[in-house]
CSV table of C-alpha atoms in Angstrom, one decimal:
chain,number,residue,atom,x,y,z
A,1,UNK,CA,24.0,42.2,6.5
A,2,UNK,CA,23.6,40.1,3.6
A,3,UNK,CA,22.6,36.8,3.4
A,4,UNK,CA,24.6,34.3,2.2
A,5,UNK,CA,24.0,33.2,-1.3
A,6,UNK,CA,23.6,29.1,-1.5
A,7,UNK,CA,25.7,27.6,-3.8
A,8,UNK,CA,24.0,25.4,-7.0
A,9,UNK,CA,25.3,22.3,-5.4
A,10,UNK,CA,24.0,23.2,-2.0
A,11,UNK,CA,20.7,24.0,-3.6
A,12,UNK,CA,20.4,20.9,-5.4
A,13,UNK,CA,21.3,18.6,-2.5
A,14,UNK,CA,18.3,20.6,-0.6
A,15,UNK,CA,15.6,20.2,-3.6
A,16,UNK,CA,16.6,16.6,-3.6
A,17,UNK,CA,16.6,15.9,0.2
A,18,UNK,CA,12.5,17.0,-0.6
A,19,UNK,CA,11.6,14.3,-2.6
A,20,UNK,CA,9.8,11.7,-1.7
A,21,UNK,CA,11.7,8.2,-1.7
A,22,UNK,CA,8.8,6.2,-2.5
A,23,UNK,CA,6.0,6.3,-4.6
A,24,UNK,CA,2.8,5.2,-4.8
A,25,UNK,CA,-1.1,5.7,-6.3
A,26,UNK,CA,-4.3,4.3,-6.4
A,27,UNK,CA,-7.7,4.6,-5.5
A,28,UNK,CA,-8.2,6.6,-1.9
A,29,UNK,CA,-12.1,6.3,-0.8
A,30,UNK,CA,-14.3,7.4,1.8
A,31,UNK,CA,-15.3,5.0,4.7
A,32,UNK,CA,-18.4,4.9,6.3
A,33,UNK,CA,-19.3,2.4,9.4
A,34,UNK,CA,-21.8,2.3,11.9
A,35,UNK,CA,-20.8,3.1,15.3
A,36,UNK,CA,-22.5,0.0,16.8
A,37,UNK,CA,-22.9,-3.3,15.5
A,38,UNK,CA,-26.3,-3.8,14.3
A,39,UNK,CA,-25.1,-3.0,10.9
A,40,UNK,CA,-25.7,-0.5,8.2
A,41,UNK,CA,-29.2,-1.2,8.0
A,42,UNK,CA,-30.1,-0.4,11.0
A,43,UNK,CA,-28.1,2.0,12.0
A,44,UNK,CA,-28.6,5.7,11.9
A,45,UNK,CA,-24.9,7.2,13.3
A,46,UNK,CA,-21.5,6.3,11.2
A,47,UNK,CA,-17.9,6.9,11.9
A,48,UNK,CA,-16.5,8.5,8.5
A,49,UNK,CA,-12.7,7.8,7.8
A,50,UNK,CA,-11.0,7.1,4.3
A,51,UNK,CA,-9.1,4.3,3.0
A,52,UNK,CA,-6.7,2.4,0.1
A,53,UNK,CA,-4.3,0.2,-0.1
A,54,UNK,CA,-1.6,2.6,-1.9
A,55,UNK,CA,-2.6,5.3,0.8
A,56,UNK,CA,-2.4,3.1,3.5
A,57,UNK,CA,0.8,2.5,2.5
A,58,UNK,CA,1.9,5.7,2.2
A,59,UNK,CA,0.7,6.5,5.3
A,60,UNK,CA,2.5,3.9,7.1
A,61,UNK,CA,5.8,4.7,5.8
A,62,UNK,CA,5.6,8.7,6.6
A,63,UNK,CA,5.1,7.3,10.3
A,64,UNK,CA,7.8,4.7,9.9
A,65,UNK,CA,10.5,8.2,9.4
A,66,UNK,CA,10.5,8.2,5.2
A,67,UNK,CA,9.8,10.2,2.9
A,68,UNK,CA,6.8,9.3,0.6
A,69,UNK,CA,4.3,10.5,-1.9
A,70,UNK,CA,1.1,9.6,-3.0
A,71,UNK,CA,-1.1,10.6,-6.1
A,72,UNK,CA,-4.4,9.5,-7.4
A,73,UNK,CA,-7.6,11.3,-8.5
A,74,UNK,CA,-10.7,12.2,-5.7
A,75,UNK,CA,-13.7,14.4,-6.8
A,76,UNK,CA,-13.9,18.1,-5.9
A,77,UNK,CA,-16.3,17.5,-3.6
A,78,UNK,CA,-16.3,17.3,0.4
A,79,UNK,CA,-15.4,13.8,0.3
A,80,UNK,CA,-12.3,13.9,-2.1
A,81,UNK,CA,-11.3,17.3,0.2
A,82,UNK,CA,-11.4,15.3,3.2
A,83,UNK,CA,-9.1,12.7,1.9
A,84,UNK,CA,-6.8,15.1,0.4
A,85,UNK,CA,-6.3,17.3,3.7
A,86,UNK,CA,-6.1,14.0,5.8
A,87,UNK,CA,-3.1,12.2,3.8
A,88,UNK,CA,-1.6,15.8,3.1
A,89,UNK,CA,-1.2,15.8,7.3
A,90,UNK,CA,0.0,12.9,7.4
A,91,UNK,CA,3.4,14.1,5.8
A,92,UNK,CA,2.5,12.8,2.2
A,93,UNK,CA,3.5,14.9,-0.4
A,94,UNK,CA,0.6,15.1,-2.4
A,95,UNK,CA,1.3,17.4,-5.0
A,96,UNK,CA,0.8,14.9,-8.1
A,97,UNK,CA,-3.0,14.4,-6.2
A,98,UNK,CA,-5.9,15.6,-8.1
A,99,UNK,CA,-9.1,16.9,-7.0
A,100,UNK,CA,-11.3,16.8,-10.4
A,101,UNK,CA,-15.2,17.7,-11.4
A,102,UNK,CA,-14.8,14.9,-13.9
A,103,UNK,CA,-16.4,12.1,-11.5
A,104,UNK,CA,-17.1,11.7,-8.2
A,105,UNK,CA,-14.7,10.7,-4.8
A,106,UNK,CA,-15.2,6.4,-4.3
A,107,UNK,CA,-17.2,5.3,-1.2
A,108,UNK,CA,-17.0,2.1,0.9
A,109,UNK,CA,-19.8,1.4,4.0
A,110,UNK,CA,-18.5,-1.6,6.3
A,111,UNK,CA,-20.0,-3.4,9.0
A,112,UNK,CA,-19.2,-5.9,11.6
A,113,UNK,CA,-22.1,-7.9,12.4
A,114,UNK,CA,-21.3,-10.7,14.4
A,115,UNK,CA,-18.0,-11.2,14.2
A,116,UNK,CA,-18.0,-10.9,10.7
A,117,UNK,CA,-17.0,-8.2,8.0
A,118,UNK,CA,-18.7,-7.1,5.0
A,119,UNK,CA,-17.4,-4.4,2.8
A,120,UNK,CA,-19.9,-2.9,0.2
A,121,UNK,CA,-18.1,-0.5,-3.0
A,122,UNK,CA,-19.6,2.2,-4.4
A,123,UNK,CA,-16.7,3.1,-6.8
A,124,UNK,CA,-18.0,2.1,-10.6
A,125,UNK,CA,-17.1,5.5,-12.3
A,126,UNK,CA,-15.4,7.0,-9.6
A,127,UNK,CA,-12.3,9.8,-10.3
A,128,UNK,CA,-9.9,7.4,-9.8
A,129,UNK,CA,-11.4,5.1,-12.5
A,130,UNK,CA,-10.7,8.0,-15.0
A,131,UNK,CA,-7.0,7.4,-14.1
A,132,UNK,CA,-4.6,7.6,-17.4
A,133,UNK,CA,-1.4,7.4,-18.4
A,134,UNK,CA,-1.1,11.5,-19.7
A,135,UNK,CA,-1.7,12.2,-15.5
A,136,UNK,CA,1.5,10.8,-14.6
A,137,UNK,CA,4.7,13.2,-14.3
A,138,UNK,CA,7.6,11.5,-15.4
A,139,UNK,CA,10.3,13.6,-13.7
A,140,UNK,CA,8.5,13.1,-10.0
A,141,UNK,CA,8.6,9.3,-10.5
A,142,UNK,CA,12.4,9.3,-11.7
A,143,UNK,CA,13.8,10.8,-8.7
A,144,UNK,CA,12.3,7.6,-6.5
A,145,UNK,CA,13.9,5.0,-4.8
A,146,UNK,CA,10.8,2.9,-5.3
A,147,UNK,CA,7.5,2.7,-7.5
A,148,UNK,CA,4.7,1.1,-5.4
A,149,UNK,CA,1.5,-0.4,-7.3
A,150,UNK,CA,-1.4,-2.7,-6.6
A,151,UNK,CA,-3.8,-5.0,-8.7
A,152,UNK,CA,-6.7,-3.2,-7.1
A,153,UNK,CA,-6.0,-0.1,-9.7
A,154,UNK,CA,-5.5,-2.3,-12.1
A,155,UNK,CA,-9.1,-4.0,-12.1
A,156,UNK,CA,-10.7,0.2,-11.6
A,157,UNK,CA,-10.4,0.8,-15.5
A,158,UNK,CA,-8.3,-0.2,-18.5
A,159,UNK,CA,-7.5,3.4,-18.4
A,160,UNK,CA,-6.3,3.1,-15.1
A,161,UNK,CA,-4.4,-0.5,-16.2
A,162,UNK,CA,-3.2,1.3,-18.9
A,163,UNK,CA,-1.6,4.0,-15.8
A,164,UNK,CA,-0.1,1.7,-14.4
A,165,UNK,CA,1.8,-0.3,-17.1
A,166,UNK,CA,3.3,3.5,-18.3
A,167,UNK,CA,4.1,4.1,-14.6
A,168,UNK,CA,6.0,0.9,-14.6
A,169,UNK,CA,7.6,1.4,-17.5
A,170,UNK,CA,8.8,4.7,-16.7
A,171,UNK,CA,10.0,3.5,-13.4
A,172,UNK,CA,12.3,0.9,-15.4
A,173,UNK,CA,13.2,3.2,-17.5
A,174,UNK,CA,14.9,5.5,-15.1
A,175,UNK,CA,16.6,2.8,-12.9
A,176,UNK,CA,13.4,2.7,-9.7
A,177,UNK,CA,12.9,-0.5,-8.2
A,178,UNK,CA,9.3,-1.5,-8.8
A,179,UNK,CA,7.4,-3.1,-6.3
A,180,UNK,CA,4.1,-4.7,-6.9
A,181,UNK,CA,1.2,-6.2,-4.5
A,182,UNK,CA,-1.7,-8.2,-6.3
A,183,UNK,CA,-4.0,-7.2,-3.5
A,184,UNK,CA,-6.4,-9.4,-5.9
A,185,UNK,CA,-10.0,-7.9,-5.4
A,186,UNK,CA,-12.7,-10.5,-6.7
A,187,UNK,CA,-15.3,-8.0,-6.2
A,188,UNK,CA,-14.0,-5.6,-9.2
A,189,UNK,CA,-13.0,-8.6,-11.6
A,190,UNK,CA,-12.8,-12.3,-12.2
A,191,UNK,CA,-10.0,-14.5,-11.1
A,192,UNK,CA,-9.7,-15.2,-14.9
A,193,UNK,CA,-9.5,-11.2,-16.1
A,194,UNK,CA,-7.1,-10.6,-13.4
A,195,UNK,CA,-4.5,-13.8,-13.6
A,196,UNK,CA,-2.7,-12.8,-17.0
A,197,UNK,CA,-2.9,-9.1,-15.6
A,198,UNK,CA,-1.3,-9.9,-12.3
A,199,UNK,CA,1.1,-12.4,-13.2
A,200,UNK,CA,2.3,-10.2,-16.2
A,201,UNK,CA,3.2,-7.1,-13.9
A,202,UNK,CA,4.8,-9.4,-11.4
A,203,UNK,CA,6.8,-10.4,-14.2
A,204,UNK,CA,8.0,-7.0,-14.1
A,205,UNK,CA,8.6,-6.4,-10.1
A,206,UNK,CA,12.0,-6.1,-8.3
A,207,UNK,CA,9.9,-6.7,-5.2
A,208,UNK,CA,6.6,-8.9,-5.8
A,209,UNK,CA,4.6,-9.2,-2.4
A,210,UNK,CA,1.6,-11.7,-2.6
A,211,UNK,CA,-0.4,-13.3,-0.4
A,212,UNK,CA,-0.1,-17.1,-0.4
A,213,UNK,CA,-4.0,-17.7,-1.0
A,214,UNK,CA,-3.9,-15.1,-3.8
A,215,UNK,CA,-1.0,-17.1,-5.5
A,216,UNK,CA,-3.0,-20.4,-5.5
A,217,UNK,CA,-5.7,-18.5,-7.6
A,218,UNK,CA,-3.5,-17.0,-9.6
A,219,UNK,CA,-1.0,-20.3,-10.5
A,220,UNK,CA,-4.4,-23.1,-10.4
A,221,UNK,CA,-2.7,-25.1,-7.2
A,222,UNK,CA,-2.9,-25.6,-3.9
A,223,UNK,CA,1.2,-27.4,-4.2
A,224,UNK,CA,3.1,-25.0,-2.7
A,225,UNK,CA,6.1,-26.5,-4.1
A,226,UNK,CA,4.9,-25.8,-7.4
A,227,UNK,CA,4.0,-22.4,-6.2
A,228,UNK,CA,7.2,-21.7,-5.1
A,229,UNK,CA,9.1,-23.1,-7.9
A,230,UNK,CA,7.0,-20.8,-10.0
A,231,UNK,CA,8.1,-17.9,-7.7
A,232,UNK,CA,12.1,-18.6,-8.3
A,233,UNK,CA,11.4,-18.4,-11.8
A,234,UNK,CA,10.7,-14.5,-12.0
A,235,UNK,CA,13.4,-12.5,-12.0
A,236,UNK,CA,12.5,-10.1,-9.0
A,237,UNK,CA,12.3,-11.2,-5.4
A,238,UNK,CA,9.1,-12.8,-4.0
A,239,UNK,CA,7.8,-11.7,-0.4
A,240,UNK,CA,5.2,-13.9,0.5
A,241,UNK,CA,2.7,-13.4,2.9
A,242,UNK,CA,0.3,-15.5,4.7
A,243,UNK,CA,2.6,-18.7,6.0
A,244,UNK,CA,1.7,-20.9,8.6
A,245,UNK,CA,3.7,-18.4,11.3
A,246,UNK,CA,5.9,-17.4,8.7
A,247,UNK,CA,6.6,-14.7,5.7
A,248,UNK,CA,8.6,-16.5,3.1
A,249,UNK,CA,11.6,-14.6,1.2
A,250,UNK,CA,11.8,-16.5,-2.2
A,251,UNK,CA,14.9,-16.0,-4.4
A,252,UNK,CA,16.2,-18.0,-7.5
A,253,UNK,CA,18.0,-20.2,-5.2
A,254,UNK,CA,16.7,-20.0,-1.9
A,255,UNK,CA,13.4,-19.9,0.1
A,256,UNK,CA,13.4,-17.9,3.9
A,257,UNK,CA,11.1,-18.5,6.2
A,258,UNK,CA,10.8,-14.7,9.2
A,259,UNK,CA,8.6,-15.6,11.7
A,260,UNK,CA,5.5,-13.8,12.4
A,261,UNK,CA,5.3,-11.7,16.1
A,262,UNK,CA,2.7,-13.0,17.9
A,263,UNK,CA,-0.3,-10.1,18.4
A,264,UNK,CA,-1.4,-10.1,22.4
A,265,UNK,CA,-5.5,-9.4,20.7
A,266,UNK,CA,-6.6,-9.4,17.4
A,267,UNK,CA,-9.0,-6.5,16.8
A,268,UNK,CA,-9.2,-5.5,13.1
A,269,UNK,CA,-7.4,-7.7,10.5
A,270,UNK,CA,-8.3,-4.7,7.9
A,271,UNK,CA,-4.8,-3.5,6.5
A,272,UNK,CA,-2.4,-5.6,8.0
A,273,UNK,CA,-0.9,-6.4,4.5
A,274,UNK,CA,-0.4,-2.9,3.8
A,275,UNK,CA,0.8,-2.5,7.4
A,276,UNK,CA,3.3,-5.2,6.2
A,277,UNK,CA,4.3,-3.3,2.8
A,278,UNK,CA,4.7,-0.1,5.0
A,279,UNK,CA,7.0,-1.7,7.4
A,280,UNK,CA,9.0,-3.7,4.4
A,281,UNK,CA,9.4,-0.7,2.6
A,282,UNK,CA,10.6,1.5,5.2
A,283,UNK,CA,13.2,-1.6,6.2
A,284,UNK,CA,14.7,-1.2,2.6
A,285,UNK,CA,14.8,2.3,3.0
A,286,UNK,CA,16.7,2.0,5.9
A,287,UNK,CA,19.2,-0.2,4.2
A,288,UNK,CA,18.3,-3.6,6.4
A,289,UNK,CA,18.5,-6.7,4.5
A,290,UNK,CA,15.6,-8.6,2.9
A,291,UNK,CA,15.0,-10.4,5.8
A,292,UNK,CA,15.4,-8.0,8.4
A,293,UNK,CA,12.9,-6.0,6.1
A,294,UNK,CA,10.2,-8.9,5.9
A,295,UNK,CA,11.0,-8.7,9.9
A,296,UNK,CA,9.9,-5.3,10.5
A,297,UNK,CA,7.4,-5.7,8.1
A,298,UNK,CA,6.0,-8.4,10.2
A,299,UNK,CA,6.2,-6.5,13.0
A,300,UNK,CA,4.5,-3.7,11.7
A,301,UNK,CA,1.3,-5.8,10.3
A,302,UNK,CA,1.1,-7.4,13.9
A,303,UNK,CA,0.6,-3.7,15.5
A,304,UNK,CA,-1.8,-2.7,12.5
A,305,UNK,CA,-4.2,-6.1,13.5
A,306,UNK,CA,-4.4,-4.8,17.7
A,307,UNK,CA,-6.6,-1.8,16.8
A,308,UNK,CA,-9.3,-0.8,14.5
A,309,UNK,CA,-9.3,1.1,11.3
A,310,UNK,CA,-7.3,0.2,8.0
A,311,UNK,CA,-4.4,2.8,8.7
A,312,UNK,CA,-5.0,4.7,12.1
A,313,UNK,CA,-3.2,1.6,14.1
A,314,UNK,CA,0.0,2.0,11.9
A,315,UNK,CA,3.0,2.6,14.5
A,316,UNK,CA,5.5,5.1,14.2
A,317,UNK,CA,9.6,4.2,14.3
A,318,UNK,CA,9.5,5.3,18.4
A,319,UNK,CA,6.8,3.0,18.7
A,320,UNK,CA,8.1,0.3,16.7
A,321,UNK,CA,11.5,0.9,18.9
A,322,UNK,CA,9.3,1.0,21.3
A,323,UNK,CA,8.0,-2.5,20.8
A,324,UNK,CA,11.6,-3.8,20.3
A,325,UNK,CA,13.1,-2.5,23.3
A,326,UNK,CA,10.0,-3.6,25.4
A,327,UNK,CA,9.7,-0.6,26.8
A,328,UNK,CA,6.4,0.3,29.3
A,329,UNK,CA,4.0,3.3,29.1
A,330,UNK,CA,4.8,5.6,32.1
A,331,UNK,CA,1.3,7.1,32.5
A,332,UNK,CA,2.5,10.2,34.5
């Protein structure tokens, strides 16, 4: 017996149901740590991993039940294959990734000596540096719900800047909703390279999502009334993060204050902002209003902070339901 043909509209609604909602690309690199805490120096065993802000995200947002996809450039080398097979299984679509000969996959070594983190880059000329606009495919951005960037690609390269601005402009161009973290990085440029950089593209963001220290760099003040009269003056919405036990929602007319959940243990502070940006993101793809958003989003970065690693503590949506219902581990 035949099968039956699928009609154009049926196959369209399929092809479509495939693409990723939201978008996002940076700079992926590999981790290395020690596995005890006498630090790099003196330490001969290391726990490899991988990590990045925009992959991070990503990876939060496959596990919060959405669809997502992720592109960047790694080197063809075991590294950059590691990375790729590791983000591929986590449900990111990674077809718009790159493995290239060109320049080699980024590496960061961390240690916690102490108490204390210190994070040491070995990206200057990596493949995601080489970033430029002519990579980016402009029919996989326009069938997004949302563009996701960072500042951190945008201090790489001016090639890679130069990525981003097209990316953004494409996004507009097609009607996605552009949202933009400053993740401000003083290790890759000066407060005073980055600032007009920064406050440019925020300039440009439906969704804007800094940190409230990284604002007082980028506006010269500690007066957070300035600060947040600066804020209503864009024409997106600004999510910012950082209160004193509070994310503030700031609107041309209004400021909100979600509260933060309170974490039982604090373990690893790595990634709870892009824990946050995961669990925002997923909210707005799951139709919640900006609030309730910021609220799972704050939910979300206070599960990231009880475990270690920048990305293996993000929940999924039964955990998260989970959490919310209060509902106990039955062991067996």
């Amino acid at each position: 017996m035949d099968e039956p043909i699928m009609s154009e509209q049926q196959n369209v609604s399929q092809v479509e149901a495939s693409y990723p909602e939201i978008i996002t690309f940076g700079e992926t690199m590999a981790l290395m740590m020690p596995d005890n805490t006498k630090g790099i120096e003196y330490s001969s065993h290391f726990h490899s991993s991988f990590g990045g802000a925009e992959s991070n995200v990503a990876i939060g947002v496959s596990r919060l039940g959405h669809r997502v996809g992720w592109f960047g450039r790694l080197g063809k080398d075991p590294l950059g294959q590691m990375i790729f097979k590791k983000i591929r299984g986590e449900g990111i679509d990674v077809s718009r990734a790159e493995l290239t000969t060109e320049a080699p996959t980024g590496l960061i070594l961390r240690q916690v000596v102490n108490g204390k983190s210190s994070v040491y880059y070995y990206r200057k000329g990596s493949a995601a540096s080489f970033m430029r606009p002519e990579h980016l495919d402009e029919a996989y951005i326009k069938q997004a719900k949302y563009l996701h960037v960072t500042g951190i690609t945008m201090a790489l390269s001016e090639s890679a800047r130069e990525t981003v601005r097209e990316a953004v402009r494409l996004a507009k161009k097609h009607g996605v909703k552009v949202c933009f973290d400053p993740n401000l990085r003083l290790k890759l440029w000066t407060i005073e390279e980055a600032r007009g950089v920064l406050l440019d593209m925020a300039a440009q963001a439906d969704y804007f999502l800094p940190g409230l220290d990284e604002l007082k760099l980028l506006y010269e003040t500690e007066n957070e009334d300035e600060i947040f009269a600066k804020l209503r003056e864009l024409p997106g919405r600004s999510i910012v993060k950082g209160g004193d036990d509070v994310t503030y929602v700031v609107e041309p007319d209004s400021v909100t204050e979600v509260p933060y959940f309170k974490a039982e243990t604090v373990v690893d502070t790595v990634g709870a902002g892009d824990g946050f940006c995961a669990g925002f993101f997923a909210g707005l793809l799951k139709g919640y209003e900006l609030p309730e958003a910021v609220r799972l989003g704050n939910l979300v970065g206070c599960m990231v902070v009880q475990t270690e690693g920048d990305w293996e503590g993000i929940p999924t949506w039964e955990q998260v339901e989970a959490f919310l219902n209060n509902v106990k581990h039955v062991e067996r």
